[in-house]
PDB file of C-alpha atoms in Angstrom:
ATOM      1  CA  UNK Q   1     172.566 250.317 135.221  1.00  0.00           C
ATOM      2  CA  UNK Q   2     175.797 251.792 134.476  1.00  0.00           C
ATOM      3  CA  UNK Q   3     174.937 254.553 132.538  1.00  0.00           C
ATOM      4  CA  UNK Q   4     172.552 255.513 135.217  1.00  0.00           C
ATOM      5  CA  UNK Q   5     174.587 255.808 138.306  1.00  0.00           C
ATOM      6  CA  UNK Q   6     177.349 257.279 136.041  1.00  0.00           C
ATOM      7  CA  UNK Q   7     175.224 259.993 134.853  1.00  0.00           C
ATOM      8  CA  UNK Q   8     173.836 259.916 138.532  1.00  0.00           C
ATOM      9  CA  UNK Q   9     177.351 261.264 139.609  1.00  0.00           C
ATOM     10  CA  UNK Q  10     177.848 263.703 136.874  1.00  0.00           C
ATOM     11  CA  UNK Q  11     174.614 265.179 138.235  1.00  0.00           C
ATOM     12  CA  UNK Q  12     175.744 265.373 141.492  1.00  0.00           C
ATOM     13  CA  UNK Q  13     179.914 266.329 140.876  1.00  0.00           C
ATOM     14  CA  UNK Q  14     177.674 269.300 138.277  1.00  0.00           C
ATOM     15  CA  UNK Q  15     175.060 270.363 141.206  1.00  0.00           C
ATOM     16  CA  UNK Q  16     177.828 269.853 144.266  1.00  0.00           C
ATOM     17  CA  UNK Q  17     179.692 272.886 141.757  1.00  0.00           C
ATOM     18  CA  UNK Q  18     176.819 274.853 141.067  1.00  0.00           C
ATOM     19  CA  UNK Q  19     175.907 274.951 145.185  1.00  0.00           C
ATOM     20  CA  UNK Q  20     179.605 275.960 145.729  1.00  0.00           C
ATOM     21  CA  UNK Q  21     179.283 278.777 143.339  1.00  0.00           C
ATOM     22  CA  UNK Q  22     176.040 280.068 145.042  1.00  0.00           C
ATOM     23  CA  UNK Q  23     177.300 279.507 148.443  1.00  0.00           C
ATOM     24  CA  UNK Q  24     180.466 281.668 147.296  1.00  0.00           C
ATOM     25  CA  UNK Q  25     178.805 284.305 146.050  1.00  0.00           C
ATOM     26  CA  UNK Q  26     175.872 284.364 148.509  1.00  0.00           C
ATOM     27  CA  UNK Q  27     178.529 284.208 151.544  1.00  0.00           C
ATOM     28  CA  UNK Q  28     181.219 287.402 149.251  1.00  0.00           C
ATOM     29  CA  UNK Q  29     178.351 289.143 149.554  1.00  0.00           C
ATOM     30  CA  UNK Q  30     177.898 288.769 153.196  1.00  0.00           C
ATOM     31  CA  UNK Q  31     181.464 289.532 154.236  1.00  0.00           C
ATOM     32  CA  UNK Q  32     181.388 292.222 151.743  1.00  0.00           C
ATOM     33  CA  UNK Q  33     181.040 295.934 154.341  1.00  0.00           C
ATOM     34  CA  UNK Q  34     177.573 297.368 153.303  1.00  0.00           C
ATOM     35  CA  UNK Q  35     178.653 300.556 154.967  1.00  0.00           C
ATOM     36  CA  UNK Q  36     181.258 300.855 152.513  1.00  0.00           C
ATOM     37  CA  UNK Q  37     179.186 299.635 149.503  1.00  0.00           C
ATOM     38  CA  UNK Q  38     176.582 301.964 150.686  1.00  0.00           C
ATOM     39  CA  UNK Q  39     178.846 304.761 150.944  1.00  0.00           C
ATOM     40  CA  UNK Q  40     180.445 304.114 147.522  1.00  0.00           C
ATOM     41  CA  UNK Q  41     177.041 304.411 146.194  1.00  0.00           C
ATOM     42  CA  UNK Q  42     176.007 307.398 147.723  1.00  0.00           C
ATOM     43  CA  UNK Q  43     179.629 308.870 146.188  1.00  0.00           C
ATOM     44  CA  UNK Q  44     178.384 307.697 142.686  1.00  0.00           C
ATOM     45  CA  UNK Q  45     174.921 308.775 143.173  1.00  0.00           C
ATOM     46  CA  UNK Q  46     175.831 312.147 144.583  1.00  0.00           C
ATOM     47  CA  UNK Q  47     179.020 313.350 142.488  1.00  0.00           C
ATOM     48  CA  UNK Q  48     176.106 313.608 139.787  1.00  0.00           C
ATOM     49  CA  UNK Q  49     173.532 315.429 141.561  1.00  0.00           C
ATOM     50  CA  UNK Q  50     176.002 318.282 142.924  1.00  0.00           C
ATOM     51  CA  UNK Q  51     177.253 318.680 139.625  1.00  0.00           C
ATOM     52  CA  UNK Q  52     174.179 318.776 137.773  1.00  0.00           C
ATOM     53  CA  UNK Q  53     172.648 321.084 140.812  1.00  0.00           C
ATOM     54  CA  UNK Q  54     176.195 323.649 140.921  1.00  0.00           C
ATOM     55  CA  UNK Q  55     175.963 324.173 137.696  1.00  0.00           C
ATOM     56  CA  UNK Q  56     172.174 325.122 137.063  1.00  0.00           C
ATOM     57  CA  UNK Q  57     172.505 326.985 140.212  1.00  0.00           C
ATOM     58  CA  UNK Q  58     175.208 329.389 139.206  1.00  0.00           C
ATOM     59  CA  UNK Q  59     173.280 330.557 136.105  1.00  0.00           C
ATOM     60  CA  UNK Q  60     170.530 331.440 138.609  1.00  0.00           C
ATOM     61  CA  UNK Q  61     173.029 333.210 141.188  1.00  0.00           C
ATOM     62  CA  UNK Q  62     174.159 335.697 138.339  1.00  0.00           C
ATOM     63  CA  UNK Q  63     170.477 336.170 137.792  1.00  0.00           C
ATOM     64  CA  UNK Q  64     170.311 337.068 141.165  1.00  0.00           C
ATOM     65  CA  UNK Q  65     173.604 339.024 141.434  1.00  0.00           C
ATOM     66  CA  UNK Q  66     172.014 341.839 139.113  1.00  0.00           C
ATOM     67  CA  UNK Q  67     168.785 342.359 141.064  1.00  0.00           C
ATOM     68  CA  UNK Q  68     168.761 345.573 142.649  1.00  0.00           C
ATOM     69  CA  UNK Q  69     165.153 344.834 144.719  1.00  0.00           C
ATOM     70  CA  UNK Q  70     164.071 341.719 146.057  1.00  0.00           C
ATOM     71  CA  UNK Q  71     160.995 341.863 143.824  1.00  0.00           C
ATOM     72  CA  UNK Q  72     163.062 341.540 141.162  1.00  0.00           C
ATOM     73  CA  UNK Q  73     164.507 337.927 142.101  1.00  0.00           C
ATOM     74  CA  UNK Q  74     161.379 335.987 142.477  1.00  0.00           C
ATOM     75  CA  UNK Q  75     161.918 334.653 139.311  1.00  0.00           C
ATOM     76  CA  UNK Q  76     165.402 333.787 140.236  1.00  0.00           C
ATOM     77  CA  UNK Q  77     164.522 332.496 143.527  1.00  0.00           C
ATOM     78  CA  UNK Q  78     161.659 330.116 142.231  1.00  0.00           C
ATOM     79  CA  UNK Q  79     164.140 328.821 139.123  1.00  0.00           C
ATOM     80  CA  UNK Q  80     166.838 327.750 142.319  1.00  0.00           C
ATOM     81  CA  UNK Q  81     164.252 326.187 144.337  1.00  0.00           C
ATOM     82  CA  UNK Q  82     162.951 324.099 141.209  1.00  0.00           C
ATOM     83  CA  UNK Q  83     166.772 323.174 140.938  1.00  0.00           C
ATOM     84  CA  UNK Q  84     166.799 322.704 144.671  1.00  0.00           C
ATOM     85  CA  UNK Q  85     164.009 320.112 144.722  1.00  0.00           C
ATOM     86  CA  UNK Q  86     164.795 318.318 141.765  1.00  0.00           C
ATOM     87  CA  UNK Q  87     168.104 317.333 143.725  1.00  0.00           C
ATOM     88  CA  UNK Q  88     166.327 316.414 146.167  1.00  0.00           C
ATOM     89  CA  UNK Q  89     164.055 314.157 144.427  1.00  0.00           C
ATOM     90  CA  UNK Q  90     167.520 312.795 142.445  1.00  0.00           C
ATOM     91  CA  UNK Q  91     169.008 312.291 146.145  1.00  0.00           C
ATOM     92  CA  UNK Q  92     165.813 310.564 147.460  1.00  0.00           C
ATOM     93  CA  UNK Q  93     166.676 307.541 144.549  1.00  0.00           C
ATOM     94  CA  UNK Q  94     169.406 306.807 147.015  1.00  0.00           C
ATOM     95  CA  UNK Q  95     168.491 303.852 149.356  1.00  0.00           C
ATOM     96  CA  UNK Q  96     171.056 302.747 151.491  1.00  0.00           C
ATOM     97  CA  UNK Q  97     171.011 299.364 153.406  1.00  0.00           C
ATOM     98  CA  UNK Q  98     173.750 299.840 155.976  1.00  0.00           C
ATOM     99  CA  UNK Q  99     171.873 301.110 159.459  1.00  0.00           C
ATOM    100  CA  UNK Q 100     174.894 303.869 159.541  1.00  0.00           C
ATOM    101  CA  UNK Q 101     174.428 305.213 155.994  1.00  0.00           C
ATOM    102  CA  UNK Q 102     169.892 305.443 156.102  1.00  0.00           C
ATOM    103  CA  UNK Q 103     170.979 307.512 159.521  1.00  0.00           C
ATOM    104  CA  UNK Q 104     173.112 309.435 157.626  1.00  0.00           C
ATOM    105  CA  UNK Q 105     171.157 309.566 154.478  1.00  0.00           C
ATOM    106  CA  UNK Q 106     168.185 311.133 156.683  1.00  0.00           C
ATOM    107  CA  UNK Q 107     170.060 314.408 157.637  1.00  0.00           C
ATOM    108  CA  UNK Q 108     170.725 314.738 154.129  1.00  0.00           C
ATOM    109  CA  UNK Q 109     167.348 314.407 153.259  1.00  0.00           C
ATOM    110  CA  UNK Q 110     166.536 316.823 156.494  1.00  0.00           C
ATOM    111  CA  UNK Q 111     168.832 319.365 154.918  1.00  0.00           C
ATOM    112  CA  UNK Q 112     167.159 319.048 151.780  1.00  0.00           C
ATOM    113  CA  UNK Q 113     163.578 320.207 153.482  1.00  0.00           C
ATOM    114  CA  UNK Q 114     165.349 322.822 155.795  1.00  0.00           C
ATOM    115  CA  UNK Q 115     166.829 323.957 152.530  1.00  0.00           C
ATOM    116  CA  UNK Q 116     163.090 324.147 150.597  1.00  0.00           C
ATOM    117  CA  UNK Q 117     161.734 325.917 153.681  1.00  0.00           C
ATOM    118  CA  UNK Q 118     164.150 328.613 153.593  1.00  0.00           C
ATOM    119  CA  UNK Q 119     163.616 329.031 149.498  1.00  0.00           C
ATOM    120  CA  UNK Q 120     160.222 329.335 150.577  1.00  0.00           C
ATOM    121  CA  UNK Q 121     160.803 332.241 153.223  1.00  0.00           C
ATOM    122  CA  UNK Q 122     163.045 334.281 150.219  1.00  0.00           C
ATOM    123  CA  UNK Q 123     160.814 333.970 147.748  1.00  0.00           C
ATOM    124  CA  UNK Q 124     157.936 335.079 149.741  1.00  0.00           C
ATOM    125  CA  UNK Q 125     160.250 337.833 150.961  1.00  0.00           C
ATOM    126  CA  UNK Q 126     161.249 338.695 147.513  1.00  0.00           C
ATOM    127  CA  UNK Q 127     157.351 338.788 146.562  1.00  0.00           C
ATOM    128  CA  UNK Q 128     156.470 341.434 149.384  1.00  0.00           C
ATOM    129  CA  UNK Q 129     159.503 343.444 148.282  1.00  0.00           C
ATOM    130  CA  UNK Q 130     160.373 343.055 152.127  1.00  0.00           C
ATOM    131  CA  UNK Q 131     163.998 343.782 152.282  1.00  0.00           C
ATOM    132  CA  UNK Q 132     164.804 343.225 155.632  1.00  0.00           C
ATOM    133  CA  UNK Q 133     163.211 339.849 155.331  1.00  0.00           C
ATOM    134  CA  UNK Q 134     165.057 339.053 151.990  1.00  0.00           C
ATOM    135  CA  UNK Q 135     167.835 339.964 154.266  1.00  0.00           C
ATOM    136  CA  UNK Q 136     166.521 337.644 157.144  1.00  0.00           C
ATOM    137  CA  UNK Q 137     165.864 334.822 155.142  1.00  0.00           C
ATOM    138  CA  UNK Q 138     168.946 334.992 152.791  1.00  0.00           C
ATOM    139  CA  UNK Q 139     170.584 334.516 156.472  1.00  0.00           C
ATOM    140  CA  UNK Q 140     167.922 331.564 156.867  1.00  0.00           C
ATOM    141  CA  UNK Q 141     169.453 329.763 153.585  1.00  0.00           C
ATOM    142  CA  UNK Q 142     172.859 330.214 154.392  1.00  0.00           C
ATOM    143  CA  UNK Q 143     172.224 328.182 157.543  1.00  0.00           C
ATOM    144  CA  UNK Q 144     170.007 325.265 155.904  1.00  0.00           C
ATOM    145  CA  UNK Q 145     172.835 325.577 153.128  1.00  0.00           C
ATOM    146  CA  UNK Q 146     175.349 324.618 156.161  1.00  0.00           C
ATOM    147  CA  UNK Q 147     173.435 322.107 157.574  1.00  0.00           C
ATOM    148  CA  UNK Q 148     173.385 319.819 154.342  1.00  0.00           C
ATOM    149  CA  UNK Q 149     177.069 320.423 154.305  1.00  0.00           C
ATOM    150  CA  UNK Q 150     177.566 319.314 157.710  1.00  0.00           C
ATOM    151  CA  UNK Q 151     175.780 316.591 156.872  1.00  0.00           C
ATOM    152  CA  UNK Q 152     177.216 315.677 154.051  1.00  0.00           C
ATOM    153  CA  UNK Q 153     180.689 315.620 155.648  1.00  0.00           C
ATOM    154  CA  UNK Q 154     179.820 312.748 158.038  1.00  0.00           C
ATOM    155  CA  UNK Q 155     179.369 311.090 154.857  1.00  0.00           C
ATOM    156  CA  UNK Q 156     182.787 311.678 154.152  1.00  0.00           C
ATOM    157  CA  UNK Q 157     183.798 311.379 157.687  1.00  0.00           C
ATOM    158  CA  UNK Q 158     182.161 307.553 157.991  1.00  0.00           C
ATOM    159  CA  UNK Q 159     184.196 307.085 154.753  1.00  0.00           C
ATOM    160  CA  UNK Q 160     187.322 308.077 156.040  1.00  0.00           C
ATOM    161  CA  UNK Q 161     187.057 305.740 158.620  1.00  0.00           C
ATOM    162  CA  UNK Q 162     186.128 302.953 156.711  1.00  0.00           C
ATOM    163  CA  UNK Q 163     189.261 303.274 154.349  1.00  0.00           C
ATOM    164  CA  UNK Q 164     187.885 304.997 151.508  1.00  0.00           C
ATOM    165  CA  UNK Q 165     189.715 307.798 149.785  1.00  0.00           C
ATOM    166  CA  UNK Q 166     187.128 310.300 148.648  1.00  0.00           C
ATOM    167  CA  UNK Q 167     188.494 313.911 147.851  1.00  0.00           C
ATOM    168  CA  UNK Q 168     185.794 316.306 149.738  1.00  0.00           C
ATOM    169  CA  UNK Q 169     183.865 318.466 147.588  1.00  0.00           C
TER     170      UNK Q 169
END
């Protein structure tokens, strides 16, 4: 009978330990900021994509640089809006959980479409050789272009104010 309730207590003093350790780590994640975790993954997530993205993109821009009619950018134009959306199909993996950071994360992802849609308006522009329209909608890009990066600077804005020391791109 000895041997039983010792090993009784051993069971207990080992499962008593093992709840501890859950409860610890269930209740560090809990007190843990999911804005901030959030936001650090977005940085992670993000840092990649623009890299990848400026750098595929420039090759295309000198493409474009030596056109001297819009016809002669579509295939320019339709190489930077393949870059374009597979960004924003990289960008789309990201899946906050903080409230603060989806809201966020949804202008991004707005900026993303308003930036597609204006490809769209180029390249058709380009196509039809229309040069005030390549005109109009290279002024339609730059906008969509400065709404993602308004966007993305409340990222960097939110992380600002939650301590974090991210160098703006």
């Amino acid at each position: 009978m000895f041997k039983i309730n010792g090993g009784m207590e051993k069971m207990k003093r080992f499962l008593l330990g093992l709840v501890a350790v859950v409860m610890a780590v269930t209740l560090s994640g809990c007190f843990g900021d999911p804005v901030k975790s959030d936001l650090e993954d977005y940085r992670k997530t993000n840092n990649l994509i623009v890299s990848q993205m400026e750098k595929s993109l420039e090759a295309e821009m000198k493409k474009m640089n030596a056109v001297s009619e819009p016809k002669d950018a579509v295939a320019p134009l339709e190489a930077m809006k393949a870059i374009i959306l597979d960004a924003q199909k990289k960008q789309e993996t990201f899946q906050p959980k903080s409230d603060e950071v989806k809201a966020l994360n949804v202008k991004i992802q707005s900026g993303f479409k308003e930036l597609d849609g204006a490809m769209d308006k180029f390249i058709a522009a380009a196509k039809n050789n229309d040069v005030d329209g390549f005109n109009a909608a290279a002024d339609g890009l730059s906008t969509a272009a400065d709404n993602l990066d308004k966007a993305e600077r409340e990222f960097f804005k939110l992380a600002k104010q939650k301590g974090l020391k991210w160098v703006e791109q």
